[in-house]
GROMACS .gro file of C-alpha atoms in nm:
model
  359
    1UNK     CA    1   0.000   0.000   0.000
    2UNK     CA    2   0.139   0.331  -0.088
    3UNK     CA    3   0.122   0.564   0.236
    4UNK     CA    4   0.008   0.951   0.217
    5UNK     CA    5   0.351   1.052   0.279
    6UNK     CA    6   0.488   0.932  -0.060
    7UNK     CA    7   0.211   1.114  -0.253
    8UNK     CA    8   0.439   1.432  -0.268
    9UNK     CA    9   0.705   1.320  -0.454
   10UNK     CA   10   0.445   1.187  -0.781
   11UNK     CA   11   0.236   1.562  -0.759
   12UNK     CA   12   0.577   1.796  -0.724
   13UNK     CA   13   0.676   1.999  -0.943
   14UNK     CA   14   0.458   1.939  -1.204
   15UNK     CA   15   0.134   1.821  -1.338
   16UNK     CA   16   0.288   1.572  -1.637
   17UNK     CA   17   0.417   1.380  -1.376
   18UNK     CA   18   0.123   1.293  -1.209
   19UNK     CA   19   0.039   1.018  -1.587
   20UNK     CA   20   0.379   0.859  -1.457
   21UNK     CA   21   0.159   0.674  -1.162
   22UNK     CA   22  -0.204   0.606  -1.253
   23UNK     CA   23  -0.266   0.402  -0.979
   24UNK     CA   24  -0.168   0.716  -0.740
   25UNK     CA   25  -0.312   0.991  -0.860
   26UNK     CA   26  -0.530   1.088  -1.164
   27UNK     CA   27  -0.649   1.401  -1.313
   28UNK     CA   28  -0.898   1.592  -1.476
   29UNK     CA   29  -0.773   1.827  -1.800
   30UNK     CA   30  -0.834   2.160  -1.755
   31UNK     CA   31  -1.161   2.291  -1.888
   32UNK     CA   32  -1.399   2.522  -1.921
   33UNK     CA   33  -1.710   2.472  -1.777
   34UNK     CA   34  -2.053   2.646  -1.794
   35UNK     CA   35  -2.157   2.506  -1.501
   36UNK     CA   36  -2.086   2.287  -1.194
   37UNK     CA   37  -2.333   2.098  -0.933
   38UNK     CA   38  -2.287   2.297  -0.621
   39UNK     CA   39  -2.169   1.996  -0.361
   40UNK     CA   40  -1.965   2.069  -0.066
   41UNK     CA   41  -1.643   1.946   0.130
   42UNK     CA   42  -1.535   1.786   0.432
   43UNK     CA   43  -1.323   1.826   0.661
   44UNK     CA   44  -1.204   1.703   1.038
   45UNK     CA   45  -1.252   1.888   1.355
   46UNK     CA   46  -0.971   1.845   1.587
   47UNK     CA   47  -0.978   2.012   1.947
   48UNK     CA   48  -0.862   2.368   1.929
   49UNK     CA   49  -0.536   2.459   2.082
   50UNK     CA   50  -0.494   2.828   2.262
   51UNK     CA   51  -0.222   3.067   2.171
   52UNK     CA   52  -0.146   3.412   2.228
   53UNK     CA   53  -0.399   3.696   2.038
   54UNK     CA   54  -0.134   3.831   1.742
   55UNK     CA   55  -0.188   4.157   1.663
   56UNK     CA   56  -0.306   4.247   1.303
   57UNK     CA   57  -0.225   4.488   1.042
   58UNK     CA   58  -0.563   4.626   1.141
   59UNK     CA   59  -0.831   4.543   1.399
   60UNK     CA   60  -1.158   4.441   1.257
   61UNK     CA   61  -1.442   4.687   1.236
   62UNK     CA   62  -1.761   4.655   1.478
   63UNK     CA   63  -1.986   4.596   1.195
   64UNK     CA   64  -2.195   4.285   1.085
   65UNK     CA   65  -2.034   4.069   0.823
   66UNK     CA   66  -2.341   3.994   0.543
   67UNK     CA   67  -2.376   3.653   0.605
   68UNK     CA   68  -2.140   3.502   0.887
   69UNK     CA   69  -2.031   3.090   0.830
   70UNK     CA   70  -1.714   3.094   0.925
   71UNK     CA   71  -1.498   3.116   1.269
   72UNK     CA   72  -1.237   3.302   1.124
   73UNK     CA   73  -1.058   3.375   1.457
   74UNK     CA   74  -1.120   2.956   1.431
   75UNK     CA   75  -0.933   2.919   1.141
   76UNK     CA   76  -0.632   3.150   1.211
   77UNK     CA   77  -0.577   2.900   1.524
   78UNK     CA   78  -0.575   2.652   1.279
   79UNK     CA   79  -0.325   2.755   1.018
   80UNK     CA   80  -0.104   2.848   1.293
   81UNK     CA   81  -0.145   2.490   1.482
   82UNK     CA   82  -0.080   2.338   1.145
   83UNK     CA   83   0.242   2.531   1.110
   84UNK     CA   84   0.424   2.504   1.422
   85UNK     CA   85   0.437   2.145   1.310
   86UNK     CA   86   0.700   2.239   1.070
   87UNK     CA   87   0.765   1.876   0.954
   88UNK     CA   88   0.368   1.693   0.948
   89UNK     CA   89   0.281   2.046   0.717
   90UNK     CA   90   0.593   2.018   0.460
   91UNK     CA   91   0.472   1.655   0.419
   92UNK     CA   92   0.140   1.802   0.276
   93UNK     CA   93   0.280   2.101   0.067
   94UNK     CA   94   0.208   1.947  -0.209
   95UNK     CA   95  -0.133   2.018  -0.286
   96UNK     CA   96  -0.071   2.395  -0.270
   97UNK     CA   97   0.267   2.404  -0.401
   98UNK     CA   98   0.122   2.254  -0.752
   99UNK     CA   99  -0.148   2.512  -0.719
  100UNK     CA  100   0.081   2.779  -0.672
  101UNK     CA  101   0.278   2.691  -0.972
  102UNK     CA  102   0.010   2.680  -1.196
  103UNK     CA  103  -0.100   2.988  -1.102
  104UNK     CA  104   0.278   3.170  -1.133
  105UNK     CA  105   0.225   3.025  -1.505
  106UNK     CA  106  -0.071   3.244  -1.541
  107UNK     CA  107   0.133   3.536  -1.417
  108UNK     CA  108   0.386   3.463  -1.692
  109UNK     CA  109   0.064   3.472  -1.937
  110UNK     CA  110  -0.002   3.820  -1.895
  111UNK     CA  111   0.355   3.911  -2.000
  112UNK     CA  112   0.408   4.230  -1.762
  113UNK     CA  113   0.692   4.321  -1.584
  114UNK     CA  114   0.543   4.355  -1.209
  115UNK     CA  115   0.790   4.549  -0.938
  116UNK     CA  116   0.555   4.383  -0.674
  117UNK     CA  117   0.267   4.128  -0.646
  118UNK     CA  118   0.039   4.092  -0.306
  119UNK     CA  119  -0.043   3.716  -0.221
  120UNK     CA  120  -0.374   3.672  -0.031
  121UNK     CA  121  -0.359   3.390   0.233
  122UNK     CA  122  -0.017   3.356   0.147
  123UNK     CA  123   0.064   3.071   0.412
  124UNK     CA  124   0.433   2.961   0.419
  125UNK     CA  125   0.546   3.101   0.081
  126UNK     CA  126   0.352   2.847  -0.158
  127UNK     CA  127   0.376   3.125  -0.459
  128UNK     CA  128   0.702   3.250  -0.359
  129UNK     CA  129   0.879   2.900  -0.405
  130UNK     CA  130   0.830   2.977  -0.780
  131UNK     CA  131   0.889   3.359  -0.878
  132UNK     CA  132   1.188   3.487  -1.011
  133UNK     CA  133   1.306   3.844  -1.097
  134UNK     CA  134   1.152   3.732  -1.444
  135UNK     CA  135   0.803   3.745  -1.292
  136UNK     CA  136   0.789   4.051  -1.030
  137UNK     CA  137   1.104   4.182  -0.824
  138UNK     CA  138   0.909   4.159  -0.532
  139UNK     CA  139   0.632   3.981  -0.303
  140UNK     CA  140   0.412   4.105  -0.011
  141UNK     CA  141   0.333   3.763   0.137
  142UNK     CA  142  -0.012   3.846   0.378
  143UNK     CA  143  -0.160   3.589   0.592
  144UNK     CA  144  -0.383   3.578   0.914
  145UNK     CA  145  -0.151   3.371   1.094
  146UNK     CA  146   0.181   3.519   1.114
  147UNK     CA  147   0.318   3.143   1.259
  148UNK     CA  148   0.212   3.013   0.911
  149UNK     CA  149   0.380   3.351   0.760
  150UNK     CA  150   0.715   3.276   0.882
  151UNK     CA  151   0.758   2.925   0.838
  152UNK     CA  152   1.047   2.950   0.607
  153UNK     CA  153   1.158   3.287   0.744
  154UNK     CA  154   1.465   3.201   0.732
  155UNK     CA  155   1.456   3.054   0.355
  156UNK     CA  156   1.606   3.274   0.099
  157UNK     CA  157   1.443   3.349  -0.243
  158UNK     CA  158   1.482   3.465  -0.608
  159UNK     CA  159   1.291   3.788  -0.504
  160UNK     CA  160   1.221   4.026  -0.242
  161UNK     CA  161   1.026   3.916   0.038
  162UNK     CA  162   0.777   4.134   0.246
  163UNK     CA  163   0.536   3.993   0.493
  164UNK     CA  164   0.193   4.129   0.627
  165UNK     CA  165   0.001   3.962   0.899
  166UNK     CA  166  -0.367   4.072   0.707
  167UNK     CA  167  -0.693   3.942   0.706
  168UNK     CA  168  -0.826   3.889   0.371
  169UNK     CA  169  -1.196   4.050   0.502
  170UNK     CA  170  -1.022   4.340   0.583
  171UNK     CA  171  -0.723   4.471   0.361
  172UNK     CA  172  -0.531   4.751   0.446
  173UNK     CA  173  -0.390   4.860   0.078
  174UNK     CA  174  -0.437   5.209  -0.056
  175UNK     CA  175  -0.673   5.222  -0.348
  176UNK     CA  176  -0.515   5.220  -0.705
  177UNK     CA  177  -0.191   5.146  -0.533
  178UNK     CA  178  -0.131   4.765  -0.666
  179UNK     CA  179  -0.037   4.642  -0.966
  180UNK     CA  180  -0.159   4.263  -0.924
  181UNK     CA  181  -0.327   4.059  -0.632
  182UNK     CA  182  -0.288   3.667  -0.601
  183UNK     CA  183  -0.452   3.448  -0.384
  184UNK     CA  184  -0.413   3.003  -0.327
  185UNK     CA  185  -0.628   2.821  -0.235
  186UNK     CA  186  -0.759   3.072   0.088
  187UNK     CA  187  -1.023   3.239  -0.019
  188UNK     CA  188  -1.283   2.980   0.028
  189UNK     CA  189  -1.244   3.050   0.410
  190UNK     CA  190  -1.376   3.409   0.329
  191UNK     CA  191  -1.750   3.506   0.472
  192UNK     CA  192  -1.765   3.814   0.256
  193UNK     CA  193  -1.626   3.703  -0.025
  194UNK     CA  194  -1.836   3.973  -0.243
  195UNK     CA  195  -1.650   4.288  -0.038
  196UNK     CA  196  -1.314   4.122  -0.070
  197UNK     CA  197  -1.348   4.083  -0.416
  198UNK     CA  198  -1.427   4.464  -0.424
  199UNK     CA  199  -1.134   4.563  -0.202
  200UNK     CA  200  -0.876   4.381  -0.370
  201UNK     CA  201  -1.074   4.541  -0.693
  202UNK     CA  202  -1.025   4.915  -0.558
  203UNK     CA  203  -0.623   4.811  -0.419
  204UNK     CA  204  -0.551   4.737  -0.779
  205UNK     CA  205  -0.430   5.015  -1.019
  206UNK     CA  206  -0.617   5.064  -1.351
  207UNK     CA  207  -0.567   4.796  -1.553
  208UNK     CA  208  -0.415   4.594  -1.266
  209UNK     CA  209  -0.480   4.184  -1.219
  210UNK     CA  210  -0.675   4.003  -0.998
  211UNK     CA  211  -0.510   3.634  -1.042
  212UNK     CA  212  -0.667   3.297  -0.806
  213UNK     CA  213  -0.708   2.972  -0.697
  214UNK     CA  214  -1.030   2.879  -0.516
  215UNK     CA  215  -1.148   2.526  -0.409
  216UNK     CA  216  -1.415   2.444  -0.624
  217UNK     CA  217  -1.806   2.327  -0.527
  218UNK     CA  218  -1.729   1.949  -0.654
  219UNK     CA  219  -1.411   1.922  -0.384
  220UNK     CA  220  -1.413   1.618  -0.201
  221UNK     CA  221  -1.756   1.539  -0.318
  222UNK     CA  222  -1.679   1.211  -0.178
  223UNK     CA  223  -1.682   1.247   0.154
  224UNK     CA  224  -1.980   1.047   0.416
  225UNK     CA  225  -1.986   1.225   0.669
  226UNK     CA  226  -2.340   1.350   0.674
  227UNK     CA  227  -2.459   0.971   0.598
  228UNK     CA  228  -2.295   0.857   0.915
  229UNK     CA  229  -2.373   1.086   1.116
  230UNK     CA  230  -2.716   1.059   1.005
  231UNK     CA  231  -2.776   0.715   1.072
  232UNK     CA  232  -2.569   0.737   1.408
  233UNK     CA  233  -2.641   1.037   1.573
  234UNK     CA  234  -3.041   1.101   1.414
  235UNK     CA  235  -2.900   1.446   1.303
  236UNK     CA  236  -2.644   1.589   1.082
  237UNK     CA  237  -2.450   1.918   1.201
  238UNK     CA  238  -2.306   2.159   0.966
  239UNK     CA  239  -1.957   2.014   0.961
  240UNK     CA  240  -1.916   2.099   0.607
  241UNK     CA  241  -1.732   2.407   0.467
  242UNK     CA  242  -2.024   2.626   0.144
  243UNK     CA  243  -1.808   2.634  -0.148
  244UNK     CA  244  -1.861   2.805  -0.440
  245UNK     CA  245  -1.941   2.696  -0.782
  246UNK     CA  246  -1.836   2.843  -1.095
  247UNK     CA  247  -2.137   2.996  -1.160
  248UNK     CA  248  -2.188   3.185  -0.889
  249UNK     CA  249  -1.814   3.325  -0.891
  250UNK     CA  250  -1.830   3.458  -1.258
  251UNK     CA  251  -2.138   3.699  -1.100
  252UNK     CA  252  -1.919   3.751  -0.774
  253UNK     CA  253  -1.632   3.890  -0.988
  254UNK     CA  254  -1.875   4.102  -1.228
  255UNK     CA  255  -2.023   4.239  -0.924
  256UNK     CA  256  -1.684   4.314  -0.765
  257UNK     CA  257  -1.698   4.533  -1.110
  258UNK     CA  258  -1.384   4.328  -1.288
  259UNK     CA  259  -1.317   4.315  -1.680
  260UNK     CA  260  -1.239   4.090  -1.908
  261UNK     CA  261  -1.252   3.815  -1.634
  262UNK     CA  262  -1.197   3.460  -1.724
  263UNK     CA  263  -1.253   3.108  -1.499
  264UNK     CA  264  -1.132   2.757  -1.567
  265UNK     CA  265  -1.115   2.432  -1.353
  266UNK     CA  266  -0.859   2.161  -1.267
  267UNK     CA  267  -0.941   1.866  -1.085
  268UNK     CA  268  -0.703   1.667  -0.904
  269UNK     CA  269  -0.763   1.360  -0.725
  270UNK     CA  270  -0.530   1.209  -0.466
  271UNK     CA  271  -0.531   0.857  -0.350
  272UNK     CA  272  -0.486   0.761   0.016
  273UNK     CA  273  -0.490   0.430   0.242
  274UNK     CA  274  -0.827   0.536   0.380
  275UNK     CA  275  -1.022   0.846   0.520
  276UNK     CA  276  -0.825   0.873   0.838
  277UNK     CA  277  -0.507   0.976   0.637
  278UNK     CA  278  -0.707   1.183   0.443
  279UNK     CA  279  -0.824   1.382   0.779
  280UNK     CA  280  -0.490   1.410   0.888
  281UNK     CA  281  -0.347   1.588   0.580
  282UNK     CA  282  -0.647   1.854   0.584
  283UNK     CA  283  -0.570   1.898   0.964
  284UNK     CA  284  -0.216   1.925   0.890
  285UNK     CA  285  -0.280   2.153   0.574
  286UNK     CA  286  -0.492   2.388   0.833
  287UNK     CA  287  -0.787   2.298   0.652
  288UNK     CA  288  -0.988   2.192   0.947
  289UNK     CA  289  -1.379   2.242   0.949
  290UNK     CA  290  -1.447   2.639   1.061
  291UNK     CA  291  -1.822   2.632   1.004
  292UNK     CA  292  -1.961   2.857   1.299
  293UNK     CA  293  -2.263   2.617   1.430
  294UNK     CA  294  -2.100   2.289   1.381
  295UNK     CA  295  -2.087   2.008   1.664
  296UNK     CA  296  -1.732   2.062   1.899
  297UNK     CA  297  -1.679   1.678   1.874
  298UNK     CA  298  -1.732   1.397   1.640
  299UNK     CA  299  -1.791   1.082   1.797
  300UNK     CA  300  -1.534   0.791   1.714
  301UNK     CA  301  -1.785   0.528   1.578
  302UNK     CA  302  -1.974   0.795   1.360
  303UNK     CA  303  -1.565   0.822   1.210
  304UNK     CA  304  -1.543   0.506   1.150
  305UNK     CA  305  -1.872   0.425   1.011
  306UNK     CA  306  -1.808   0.752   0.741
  307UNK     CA  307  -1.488   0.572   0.686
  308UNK     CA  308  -1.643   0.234   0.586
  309UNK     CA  309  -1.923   0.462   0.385
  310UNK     CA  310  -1.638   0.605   0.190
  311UNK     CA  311  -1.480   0.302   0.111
  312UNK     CA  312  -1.784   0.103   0.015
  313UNK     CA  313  -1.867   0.367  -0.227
  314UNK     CA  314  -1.556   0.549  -0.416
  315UNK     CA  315  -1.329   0.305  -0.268
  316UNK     CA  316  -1.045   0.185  -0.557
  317UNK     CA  317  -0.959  -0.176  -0.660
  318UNK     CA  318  -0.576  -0.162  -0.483
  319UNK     CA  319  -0.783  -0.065  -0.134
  320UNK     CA  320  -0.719   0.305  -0.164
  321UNK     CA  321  -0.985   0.594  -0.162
  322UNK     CA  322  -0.962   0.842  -0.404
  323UNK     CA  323  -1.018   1.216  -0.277
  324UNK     CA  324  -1.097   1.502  -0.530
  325UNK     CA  325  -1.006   1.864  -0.537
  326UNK     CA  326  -1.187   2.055  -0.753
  327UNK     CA  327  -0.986   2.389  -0.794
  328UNK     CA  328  -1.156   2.750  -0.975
  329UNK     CA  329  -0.878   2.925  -1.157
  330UNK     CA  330  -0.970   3.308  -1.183
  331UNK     CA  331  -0.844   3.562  -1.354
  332UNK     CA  332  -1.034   3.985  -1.355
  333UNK     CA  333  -0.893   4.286  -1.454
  334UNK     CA  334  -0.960   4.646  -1.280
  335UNK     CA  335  -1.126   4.851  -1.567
  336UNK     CA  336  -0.923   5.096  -1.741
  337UNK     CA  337  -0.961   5.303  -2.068
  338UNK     CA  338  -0.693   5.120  -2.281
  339UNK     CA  339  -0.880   4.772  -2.231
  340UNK     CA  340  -1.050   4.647  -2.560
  341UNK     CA  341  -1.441   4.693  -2.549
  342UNK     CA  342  -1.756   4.558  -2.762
  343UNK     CA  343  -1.857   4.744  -3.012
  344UNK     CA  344  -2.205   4.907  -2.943
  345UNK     CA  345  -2.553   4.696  -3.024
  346UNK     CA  346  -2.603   4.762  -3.406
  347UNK     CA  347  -2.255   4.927  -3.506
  348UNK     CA  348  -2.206   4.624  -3.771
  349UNK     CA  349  -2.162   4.723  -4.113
  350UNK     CA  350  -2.261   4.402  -4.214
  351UNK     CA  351  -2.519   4.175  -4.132
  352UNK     CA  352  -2.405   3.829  -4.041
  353UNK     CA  353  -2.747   3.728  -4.289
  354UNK     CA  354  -2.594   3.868  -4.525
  355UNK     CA  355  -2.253   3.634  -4.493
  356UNK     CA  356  -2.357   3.341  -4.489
  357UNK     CA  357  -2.639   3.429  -4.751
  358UNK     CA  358  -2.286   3.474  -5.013
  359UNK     CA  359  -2.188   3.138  -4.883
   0.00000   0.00000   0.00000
């Protein structure tokens, strides 16, 4: 049986390696899709550990958040649990490192020159493992946690590092002061994801780039949790994190007033031994369940019931269980006068009757 801590070496660097290893891990071309069937994800809720408050770039406003699902004082104990475990969360880098480099390749697409890029939920460094002076001469690295921040604080890289300790609900840039704002695989923990996408819209100079990863609607759409508990406990609590689908985040994004916007989807599926493993990566990944009103404790046959569930229904031939993450590649623009526009309703010269009539 291959364990979960050999999965790394088959998904780093690189996509084209994953076809070397069938039997580990398969995925899904990217696409693009119209739409996607809004499911949800799963994800363990280990006991929360206590640390001291960290002070942020700046305190959060006294005002109600739209709609409130998230702990997100929760989730910053989370990503900071996960990394003072420096080992158990290098072991599950992998996941967003491959993110992260697909989404420096879309950097590269626009062909700029950037003196600085701001990373949203930057974590450890994912992004910065993978920029060069080629790409921008510097990064702003801003995360809730500043224990996940400075992880590798002491790793040197190709460009200049700055870090922020910023909450992504509340951003503390200047308006028309940035030239391009990437975020992996952390905005999905956002409540008002509609206001950041404006504030990140406003921080961005005309004609600047909005450029991110988001966990998809479909992502581990195999999980049985709510089955189990179901049929254990009479009741099923909302252990399981709303994620958007692809619909809804091309209106998000037109709202948030961005041009020229663009959305495409990867799916990658990992194999592991069984559920358990599977739990313990997302815990060690700080991906832990943050839903506001969810049950403080999962009881240890309603685990292992979801566990059998799981297996019984995706499990694979070799006695592995295959878990899917669906990942939303965006891409928006801030408007700006030198940005190519439709031509106005009835402006044709020709009629496109008339065209194919000659043909």
């Amino acid at each position: 049986m291959i364990m979960r801590q050999h999965i790394k070496k088959f998904l780093f660097p690189h996509l084209r390696t994953f076809t070397k290893n069938p039997s580990l891990l398969t995925t899904a071309t990217s696409q693009h899709r119209l739409y996607a069937s809004s499911t949800n994800s799963i994800s363990h809720d280990p006991t929360e550990f206590s640390e001291k408050k960290t002070t942020t770039t700046q305190e959060r406003p006294n005002v109600p958040v739209p709609f409130l699902v998230f702990n997100r004082d929760m989730k910053t104990r989370q990503r900071s649990r996960a990394a003072i475990d420096k080992e158990a969360s290098r072991q599950v880098d992998y996941l967003k490192d491959e993110v992260a480099q697909r989404i420096v390749d879309r950097i590269l697409d626009v062909k700029r020159d950037f003196s600085t890029i701001v990373d949203l939920g930057s974590g450890c460094g994912h992004i910065a493992k993978f920029l060069d002076e080629n790409v921008c001469k510097r990064l702003i690295m801003c995360d809730m946690s500043d224990v996940a921040l400075n992880r590798h604080a002491d790793q040197e890289y190709e460009v200049e590092i700055e870090r922020k300790v910023v909450d992504e609900e509340l951003l503390p840039f200047e308006e028309n002061s940035l030239e391009a704002v990437v975020s992996n695989l952390s905005l999905h923990w956002v409540n008002d994801l509609p206001g950041t996408f404006i504030q990140i819209r406003r921080s961005l100079k005309p004609d600047g780039v909005f450029i991110a990863a988001l966990f998809g609607g479909e992502t581990l759409f195999e999980t049985s949790l709510q089955l189990a508990e179901s049929e254990r406990e009479g009741g099923i609590s909302p252990r399981v994190s709303p994620m958007t689908d692809v619909r809804d985040l091309g209106s998000l994004l037109s709202r948030a007033d961005f041009t020229l916007t663009t959305i495409d989807i990867d799916e990658i599926v990992v194999n592991y031994p069984s559920a358990f493993e599977l739990m313990l990566d997302l815990r060690a990944m700080g991906e832990s369940n943050a839903v506001i009103n969810r049950r403080p404790f999962l009881k240890r046959d309603t685990l292992i019931a979801s566990a059998a569930i799981y297996k019984e229904m995706y499990g694979n031939p070799e006695g592995t269980i295959p878990a899917t993450f669906q990942i939303m590649y965006v891409i928006g623009w801030k408007p700006d006068v030198s940005q190519p526009k439709p031509k106005a309703r009835g402006s044709a010269g020709v009629s496109l009757k008339e065209v194919l009539e000659k043909k």
